[in-house]
Amino acid sequence: MKQYGIVLIGCGHIGKEHIENIYYKDNIHIVAVIDTDIERAELFLKKYHADFSDTDYHTYINRDDVDIVIAATYTQSHLSILKDCISAGKHLLCEKPIACNAADGEEFYRLVKNSPVHVSVAHILRYNQTYRRVKELIDAGTIGELKLMRMVQNHHCKDWERYQKLLKDCSPILDCGVHYFDVMQWFSNSRIAHVSGIGTVLDDKNHDFDYNYGIVNLELENGAVGYYEAGWSPSIMSANIKEFVGTKGSISITLQAFRSSHVEEGDLIEIYTKKDNTYCSLNINAQYKPMWKQLQALIDLIENRPSEAPSMEDVYSAFRVGICADEAIRQKKRLSVLL
């Protein structure tokens, strides 16, 4: 078994979720943990048994014992990290979204398509067993032709300082939205063609962002429609709605944390069949963010095995939807997504 040397860049919230799910694996060796806050990097070194901690990653990605870089950083840094990984010949698992703007995203996509290294982007819901089960049900015709997708992901932000930093990086419509735009296209086997939306600032006037709540309407090439609502605020109530409506019924997902009862059973999938007017419930014991499966998918690419990693075409398509949705809110216009 080959052991893969890992450099983790970013020891914050998402970096923790990456490393705590992989550091103990037999084929993983944490070479270095990097963060602009050296105390945070040193804590990760001790906790996850890394060899080195530092505030600068450049020395470490050129080491011979490093194979994979995990970029768990703010979006604005992703393109430069990608370029450095390509120059160093290191594979990359990069957090989403790939960039903060259309030009950088296009360059990221072009570089990956022409790169000798393997790059995977963290569309973690592709590996979530609850979402994979719903995809199977839709593909099997359980609810007939998929016509409507309803997505809500609002965060009641107790750690408002953290979310304000995220909002300086990119909007919730882009940051979280790429997950759900990808899910919509994955489940429907169709591309999102047009977007429109509205947004507002929910909090006080002393802010450094254009909006922290938005709702986007989406039209797909195959005629299906959907919407995505996302807000980050200490004022808004947390909400999580995932519903898929077809000509023969509907399927909804209630995550374990949002169940009102039987929380120990995991996620809840509810299937409504219109013909019989019946409901069927499935309990899925799924890890919400299976980070190891995501890294394993990249390793499968490296080792030339079949991989569950989404294609860069799918990643870039979801990114373009996010960019257009963000722009539609800012311009208050209906925009075309397809090139």
Tab-separated table of C-alpha atoms in Angstrom:
chain	number	residue	atom	x	y	z
A	1	MET	CA	0.000	0.000	0.000
A	2	LYS	CA	1.372	3.382	-1.011
A	3	GLN	CA	1.392	5.975	1.750
A	4	TYR	CA	0.420	9.447	0.565
A	5	GLY	CA	2.129	12.477	2.063
A	6	ILE	CA	-0.345	15.297	2.719
A	7	VAL	CA	0.056	19.032	3.186
A	8	LEU	CA	-3.029	20.719	4.626
A	9	ILE	CA	-3.269	24.443	3.907
A	10	GLY	CA	-5.798	26.062	6.223
A	11	CYS	CA	-6.358	24.990	9.814
A	12	GLY	CA	-9.759	26.584	10.329
A	13	HIS	CA	-13.263	25.126	10.407
A	14	ILE	CA	-13.167	23.241	7.102
A	15	GLY	CA	-9.512	22.254	7.511
A	16	LYS	CA	-10.455	20.521	10.758
A	17	GLU	CA	-13.216	18.592	9.008
A	18	HIS	CA	-10.746	17.424	6.350
A	19	ILE	CA	-7.920	16.336	8.617
A	20	GLU	CA	-9.829	14.678	11.461
A	21	ASN	CA	-11.409	12.265	8.988
A	22	ILE	CA	-8.152	11.213	7.293
A	23	TYR	CA	-5.087	11.613	9.547
A	24	TYR	CA	-5.344	8.125	11.101
A	25	LYS	CA	-5.676	6.214	7.814
A	26	ASP	CA	-2.904	3.686	7.130
A	27	ASN	CA	-2.125	5.120	3.692
A	28	ILE	CA	-2.058	8.755	4.855
A	29	HIS	CA	0.864	10.638	6.394
A	30	ILE	CA	0.394	14.284	7.404
A	31	VAL	CA	3.645	15.989	6.462
A	32	ALA	CA	2.698	19.603	7.210
A	33	VAL	CA	-0.179	21.745	8.446
A	34	ILE	CA	-0.147	25.371	7.335
A	35	ASP	CA	-2.064	28.402	8.547
A	36	THR	CA	-1.474	32.145	8.718
A	37	ASP	CA	-2.173	31.760	12.442
A	38	ILE	CA	0.867	29.790	13.648
A	39	GLU	CA	-0.746	28.901	16.972
A	40	ARG	CA	-3.610	27.229	15.151
A	41	ALA	CA	-1.169	25.351	12.910
A	42	GLU	CA	0.839	24.187	15.940
A	43	LEU	CA	-2.344	22.918	17.591
A	44	PHE	CA	-3.120	20.886	14.459
A	45	LEU	CA	0.438	19.513	14.456
A	46	LYS	CA	0.027	18.192	17.979
A	47	LYS	CA	-3.512	16.938	17.581
A	48	TYR	CA	-3.139	15.231	14.196
A	49	HIS	CA	0.519	14.109	14.434
A	50	ALA	CA	1.909	16.185	11.587
A	51	ASP	CA	5.654	16.473	11.026
A	52	PHE	CA	5.735	20.245	10.536
A	53	SER	CA	3.618	23.361	11.103
A	54	ASP	CA	4.193	26.698	9.405
A	55	THR	CA	2.618	29.865	8.031
A	56	ASP	CA	3.988	29.360	4.485
A	57	TYR	CA	3.286	26.259	2.405
A	58	HIS	CA	5.765	26.782	-0.444
A	59	THR	CA	8.696	24.886	1.081
A	60	TYR	CA	6.582	21.850	1.857
A	61	ILE	CA	4.842	21.311	-1.475
A	62	ASN	CA	8.239	20.871	-3.129
A	63	ARG	CA	9.225	18.027	-0.789
A	64	ASP	CA	9.646	14.565	-2.294
A	65	ASP	CA	7.535	12.977	0.461
A	66	VAL	CA	4.502	15.128	-0.382
A	67	ASP	CA	1.969	13.795	-2.889
A	68	ILE	CA	-1.286	15.653	-2.225
A	69	VAL	CA	-2.152	19.178	-1.119
A	70	ILE	CA	-5.496	19.938	0.525
A	71	ALA	CA	-6.525	23.580	0.096
A	72	ALA	CA	-8.963	24.393	2.918
A	73	THR	CA	-8.534	28.133	2.503
A	74	TYR	CA	-10.528	31.205	1.528
A	75	THR	CA	-11.692	31.118	-2.089
A	76	GLN	CA	-9.481	33.981	-3.246
A	77	SER	CA	-6.361	31.835	-2.674
A	78	HIS	CA	-7.448	28.770	-4.673
A	79	LEU	CA	-6.081	29.784	-8.070
A	80	SER	CA	-2.614	30.644	-6.765
A	81	ILE	CA	-2.430	27.380	-4.788
A	82	LEU	CA	-3.446	25.451	-7.912
A	83	LYS	CA	-0.663	27.112	-9.914
A	84	ASP	CA	1.908	26.291	-7.229
A	85	CYS	CA	0.750	22.656	-7.060
A	86	ILE	CA	1.005	22.257	-10.827
A	87	SER	CA	4.519	23.751	-10.778
A	88	ALA	CA	5.518	21.382	-7.971
A	89	GLY	CA	3.843	18.360	-9.578
A	90	LYS	CA	1.515	17.789	-6.623
A	91	HIS	CA	-2.086	16.586	-6.772
A	92	LEU	CA	-4.708	18.880	-5.266
A	93	LEU	CA	-7.942	18.514	-3.343
A	94	CYS	CA	-9.364	22.034	-3.379
A	95	GLU	CA	-12.290	23.383	-1.413
A	96	LYS	CA	-15.163	24.918	-3.325
A	97	PRO	CA	-15.856	27.287	-4.964
A	98	ILE	CA	-12.881	27.290	-7.289
A	99	ALA	CA	-12.709	31.103	-7.481
A	100	CYS	CA	-14.380	34.366	-6.478
A	101	ASN	CA	-14.939	35.657	-10.004
A	102	ALA	CA	-15.595	34.387	-13.512
A	103	ALA	CA	-12.134	35.144	-14.935
A	104	ASP	CA	-10.238	33.291	-12.187
A	105	GLY	CA	-12.695	30.390	-12.381
A	106	GLU	CA	-12.189	30.069	-16.124
A	107	GLU	CA	-8.410	30.094	-15.645
A	108	PHE	CA	-8.676	27.473	-12.873
A	109	TYR	CA	-10.734	25.220	-15.152
A	110	ARG	CA	-8.383	25.687	-18.122
A	111	LEU	CA	-5.288	24.931	-16.025
A	112	VAL	CA	-6.843	21.759	-14.575
A	113	LYS	CA	-7.906	20.498	-17.992
A	114	ASN	CA	-4.327	20.840	-19.255
A	115	SER	CA	-2.568	19.761	-16.070
A	116	PRO	CA	-0.391	16.661	-15.628
A	117	VAL	CA	-1.548	16.418	-11.973
A	118	HIS	CA	-4.960	15.338	-10.729
A	119	VAL	CA	-7.235	17.952	-9.195
A	120	SER	CA	-10.490	17.302	-7.352
A	121	VAL	CA	-12.864	19.949	-6.013
A	122	ALA	CA	-14.702	19.366	-2.732
A	123	HIS	CA	-18.281	18.840	-3.875
A	124	ILE	CA	-18.783	16.726	-0.782
A	125	LEU	CA	-22.479	15.946	-1.350
A	126	ARG	CA	-21.458	13.722	-4.278
A	127	TYR	CA	-20.123	11.283	-1.646
A	128	ASN	CA	-22.983	11.623	0.850
A	129	GLN	CA	-24.961	8.352	0.995
A	130	THR	CA	-28.308	10.100	1.556
A	131	TYR	CA	-27.938	12.205	-1.584
A	132	ARG	CA	-26.655	9.209	-3.548
A	133	ARG	CA	-29.727	7.211	-2.508
A	134	VAL	CA	-32.062	10.003	-3.653
A	135	LYS	CA	-30.213	10.148	-6.969
A	136	GLU	CA	-30.813	6.390	-7.403
A	137	LEU	CA	-34.525	6.791	-6.610
A	138	ILE	CA	-34.949	9.622	-9.112
A	139	ASP	CA	-33.044	7.736	-11.821
A	140	ALA	CA	-35.264	4.695	-11.192
A	141	GLY	CA	-38.371	6.764	-11.989
A	142	THR	CA	-39.747	6.687	-8.446
A	143	ILE	CA	-41.260	10.174	-8.768
A	144	GLY	CA	-41.593	10.235	-12.553
A	145	GLU	CA	-40.128	13.150	-14.469
A	146	LEU	CA	-38.335	15.581	-12.166
A	147	LYS	CA	-39.991	18.993	-12.454
A	148	LEU	CA	-39.138	21.049	-9.345
A	149	MET	CA	-36.245	21.261	-6.871
A	150	ARG	CA	-36.543	23.307	-3.665
A	151	MET	CA	-33.360	24.101	-1.750
A	152	VAL	CA	-33.024	26.184	1.431
A	153	GLN	CA	-29.803	26.515	3.462
A	154	ASN	CA	-29.993	29.330	6.026
A	155	HIS	CA	-27.435	29.619	8.847
A	156	HIS	CA	-28.228	31.231	12.200
A	157	CYS	CA	-24.725	32.584	12.757
A	158	LYS	CA	-23.699	32.459	16.387
A	159	ASP	CA	-20.062	32.900	15.351
A	160	TRP	CA	-20.833	36.053	13.382
A	161	GLU	CA	-17.166	37.093	13.155
A	162	ARG	CA	-16.339	33.923	11.213
A	163	TYR	CA	-19.204	34.438	8.769
A	164	GLN	CA	-18.317	38.095	8.223
A	165	LYS	CA	-14.871	36.950	7.089
A	166	LEU	CA	-16.510	34.474	4.707
A	167	LEU	CA	-18.759	37.202	3.315
A	168	LYS	CA	-15.702	39.294	2.442
A	169	ASP	CA	-14.519	36.304	0.389
A	170	CYS	CA	-17.757	35.512	-1.461
A	171	SER	CA	-21.525	35.460	-1.015
A	172	PRO	CA	-23.500	32.519	0.441
A	173	ILE	CA	-25.125	32.079	-2.977
A	174	LEU	CA	-21.713	31.286	-4.467
A	175	ASP	CA	-20.005	29.687	-1.455
A	176	CYS	CA	-22.738	27.184	-0.504
A	177	GLY	CA	-24.736	27.400	-3.704
A	178	VAL	CA	-22.242	25.530	-5.868
A	179	HIS	CA	-23.074	22.389	-3.847
A	180	TYR	CA	-26.767	22.606	-4.602
A	181	PHE	CA	-26.485	23.835	-8.185
A	182	ASP	CA	-24.328	20.755	-8.739
A	183	VAL	CA	-26.944	18.534	-7.025
A	184	MET	CA	-29.722	19.984	-9.208
A	185	GLN	CA	-27.778	19.240	-12.384
A	186	TRP	CA	-26.653	15.826	-11.122
A	187	PHE	CA	-30.174	14.741	-10.140
A	188	SER	CA	-31.852	16.102	-13.297
A	189	ASN	CA	-29.138	15.109	-15.806
A	190	SER	CA	-29.588	18.586	-17.255
A	191	ARG	CA	-27.769	21.912	-17.129
A	192	ILE	CA	-29.115	25.073	-15.518
A	193	ALA	CA	-29.739	27.527	-18.348
A	194	HIS	CA	-31.114	30.719	-16.744
A	195	VAL	CA	-31.031	32.344	-13.307
A	196	SER	CA	-32.642	35.338	-11.618
A	197	GLY	CA	-32.710	36.420	-8.003
A	198	ILE	CA	-33.037	38.951	-5.219
A	199	GLY	CA	-30.924	39.696	-2.162
A	200	THR	CA	-30.610	41.987	0.818
A	201	VAL	CA	-28.468	42.844	3.842
A	202	LEU	CA	-30.194	41.552	6.968
A	203	ASP	CA	-28.013	43.219	9.595
A	204	ASP	CA	-26.657	46.617	10.574
A	205	LYS	CA	-25.271	49.134	8.104
A	206	ASN	CA	-21.645	48.659	9.181
A	207	HIS	CA	-20.819	45.814	6.830
A	208	ASP	CA	-18.262	44.988	4.162
A	209	PHE	CA	-20.432	42.876	1.848
A	210	ASP	CA	-23.187	43.508	-0.719
A	211	TYR	CA	-25.741	41.057	0.699
A	212	ASN	CA	-25.936	38.162	3.139
A	213	TYR	CA	-29.320	36.768	2.132
A	214	GLY	CA	-30.340	35.755	-1.378
A	215	ILE	CA	-32.856	33.637	-3.238
A	216	VAL	CA	-32.255	32.417	-6.792
A	217	ASN	CA	-34.750	31.068	-9.322
A	218	LEU	CA	-33.331	28.535	-11.774
A	219	GLU	CA	-34.504	27.173	-15.119
A	220	LEU	CA	-32.935	24.010	-16.560
A	221	GLU	CA	-32.503	23.029	-20.178
A	222	ASN	CA	-34.938	20.112	-19.824
A	223	GLY	CA	-37.755	22.342	-18.535
A	224	ALA	CA	-37.358	21.621	-14.822
A	225	VAL	CA	-37.220	24.576	-12.432
A	226	GLY	CA	-35.884	25.172	-8.955
A	227	TYR	CA	-34.893	27.703	-6.375
A	228	TYR	CA	-32.078	28.087	-3.886
A	229	GLU	CA	-32.289	30.241	-0.762
A	230	ALA	CA	-29.241	31.026	1.364
A	231	GLY	CA	-28.679	33.432	4.222
A	232	TRP	CA	-25.925	33.914	6.806
A	233	SER	CA	-26.982	36.098	9.698
A	234	PRO	CA	-27.286	36.172	13.491
A	235	SER	CA	-30.884	37.297	12.884
A	236	ILE	CA	-32.193	34.582	10.551
A	237	MET	CA	-33.500	31.205	11.696
A	238	SER	CA	-31.606	28.094	10.581
A	239	ALA	CA	-33.495	26.228	7.879
A	240	ASN	CA	-32.729	23.246	5.675
A	241	ILE	CA	-35.166	22.156	2.950
A	242	LYS	CA	-34.304	19.683	0.201
A	243	GLU	CA	-37.336	18.608	-1.857
A	244	PHE	CA	-37.588	17.074	-5.330
A	245	VAL	CA	-40.986	17.010	-7.030
A	246	GLY	CA	-41.848	14.912	-10.071
A	247	THR	CA	-44.883	14.009	-12.137
A	248	LYS	CA	-45.578	10.931	-9.971
A	249	GLY	CA	-44.687	12.206	-6.513
A	250	SER	CA	-41.918	13.766	-4.455
A	251	ILE	CA	-38.846	13.011	-2.359
A	252	SER	CA	-37.579	15.084	0.547
A	253	ILE	CA	-34.438	14.930	2.671
A	254	THR	CA	-34.399	15.828	6.352
A	255	LEU	CA	-30.902	15.739	7.757
A	256	GLN	CA	-30.383	14.072	11.125
A	257	ALA	CA	-29.772	17.404	12.873
A	258	PHE	CA	-33.106	18.773	11.650
A	259	ARG	CA	-35.282	15.793	12.590
A	260	SER	CA	-37.954	16.450	15.202
A	261	SER	CA	-37.890	12.810	16.367
A	262	HIS	CA	-35.952	9.544	15.904
A	263	VAL	CA	-32.725	11.515	15.541
A	264	GLU	CA	-30.734	8.367	16.317
A	265	GLU	CA	-31.944	6.869	13.010
A	266	GLY	CA	-29.826	9.274	10.937
A	267	ASP	CA	-31.089	11.176	7.887
A	268	LEU	CA	-34.705	10.819	6.798
A	269	ILE	CA	-35.803	10.333	3.181
A	270	GLU	CA	-39.558	10.650	2.647
A	271	ILE	CA	-41.105	9.442	-0.614
A	272	TYR	CA	-44.636	10.459	-1.599
A	273	THR	CA	-46.366	8.464	-4.366
A	274	LYS	CA	-49.225	10.400	-5.956
A	275	LYS	CA	-50.984	7.393	-7.508
A	276	ASP	CA	-51.502	5.586	-4.195
A	277	ASN	CA	-51.461	8.712	-1.997
A	278	THR	CA	-48.898	6.986	0.220
A	279	TYR	CA	-45.720	7.957	2.049
A	280	CYS	CA	-42.646	5.789	2.515
A	281	SER	CA	-39.813	6.641	4.908
A	282	LEU	CA	-36.176	5.575	4.650
A	283	ASN	CA	-33.624	6.089	7.415
A	284	ILE	CA	-30.069	6.549	6.170
A	285	ASN	CA	-27.119	6.398	8.569
A	286	ALA	CA	-24.941	8.733	6.542
A	287	GLN	CA	-21.949	10.865	7.425
A	288	TYR	CA	-22.848	14.364	6.236
A	289	LYS	CA	-19.329	15.213	5.086
A	290	PRO	CA	-17.470	11.969	4.295
A	291	MET	CA	-14.081	13.612	3.815
A	292	TRP	CA	-12.219	10.314	3.571
A	293	LYS	CA	-14.380	9.149	0.653
A	294	GLN	CA	-13.626	12.431	-1.065
A	295	LEU	CA	-9.873	12.023	-0.647
A	296	GLN	CA	-10.130	8.360	-1.641
A	297	ALA	CA	-11.816	9.446	-4.886
A	298	LEU	CA	-8.775	11.626	-5.665
A	299	ILE	CA	-6.435	8.732	-4.846
A	300	ASP	CA	-8.477	6.554	-7.202
A	301	LEU	CA	-7.838	9.092	-9.969
A	302	ILE	CA	-4.127	9.122	-9.170
A	303	GLU	CA	-3.999	5.317	-9.276
A	304	ASN	CA	-6.049	5.145	-12.508
A	305	ARG	CA	-9.041	3.433	-10.904
A	306	PRO	CA	-12.729	4.279	-11.443
A	307	SER	CA	-13.471	7.307	-9.271
A	308	GLU	CA	-16.587	8.884	-7.774
A	309	ALA	CA	-15.073	12.352	-8.126
A	310	PRO	CA	-17.258	14.737	-10.158
A	311	SER	CA	-15.762	15.768	-13.475
A	312	MET	CA	-14.194	19.189	-13.832
A	313	GLU	CA	-16.898	19.926	-16.407
A	314	ASP	CA	-19.536	19.389	-13.711
A	315	VAL	CA	-17.558	21.422	-11.169
A	316	TYR	CA	-17.068	24.304	-13.582
A	317	SER	CA	-20.713	24.245	-14.655
A	318	ALA	CA	-21.919	24.558	-11.041
A	319	PHE	CA	-19.398	27.359	-10.496
A	320	ARG	CA	-20.687	29.273	-13.533
A	321	VAL	CA	-24.238	28.960	-12.211
A	322	GLY	CA	-23.063	30.370	-8.879
A	323	ILE	CA	-21.290	33.301	-10.549
A	324	CYS	CA	-24.315	34.075	-12.733
A	325	ALA	CA	-26.703	33.750	-9.782
A	326	ASP	CA	-24.570	36.128	-7.734
A	327	GLU	CA	-24.464	38.578	-10.615
A	328	ALA	CA	-28.224	38.267	-11.233
A	329	ILE	CA	-28.882	39.321	-7.633
A	330	ARG	CA	-26.486	42.259	-7.826
A	331	GLN	CA	-27.846	43.445	-11.216
A	332	LYS	CA	-31.489	42.473	-10.508
A	333	LYS	CA	-31.632	40.768	-13.912
A	334	ARG	CA	-32.392	37.376	-15.442
A	335	LEU	CA	-29.135	35.998	-16.854
A	336	SER	CA	-28.207	33.145	-19.185
A	337	VAL	CA	-25.710	30.636	-17.783
A	338	LEU	CA	-24.859	28.490	-20.792
A	339	LEU	CA	-21.879	29.461	-22.921
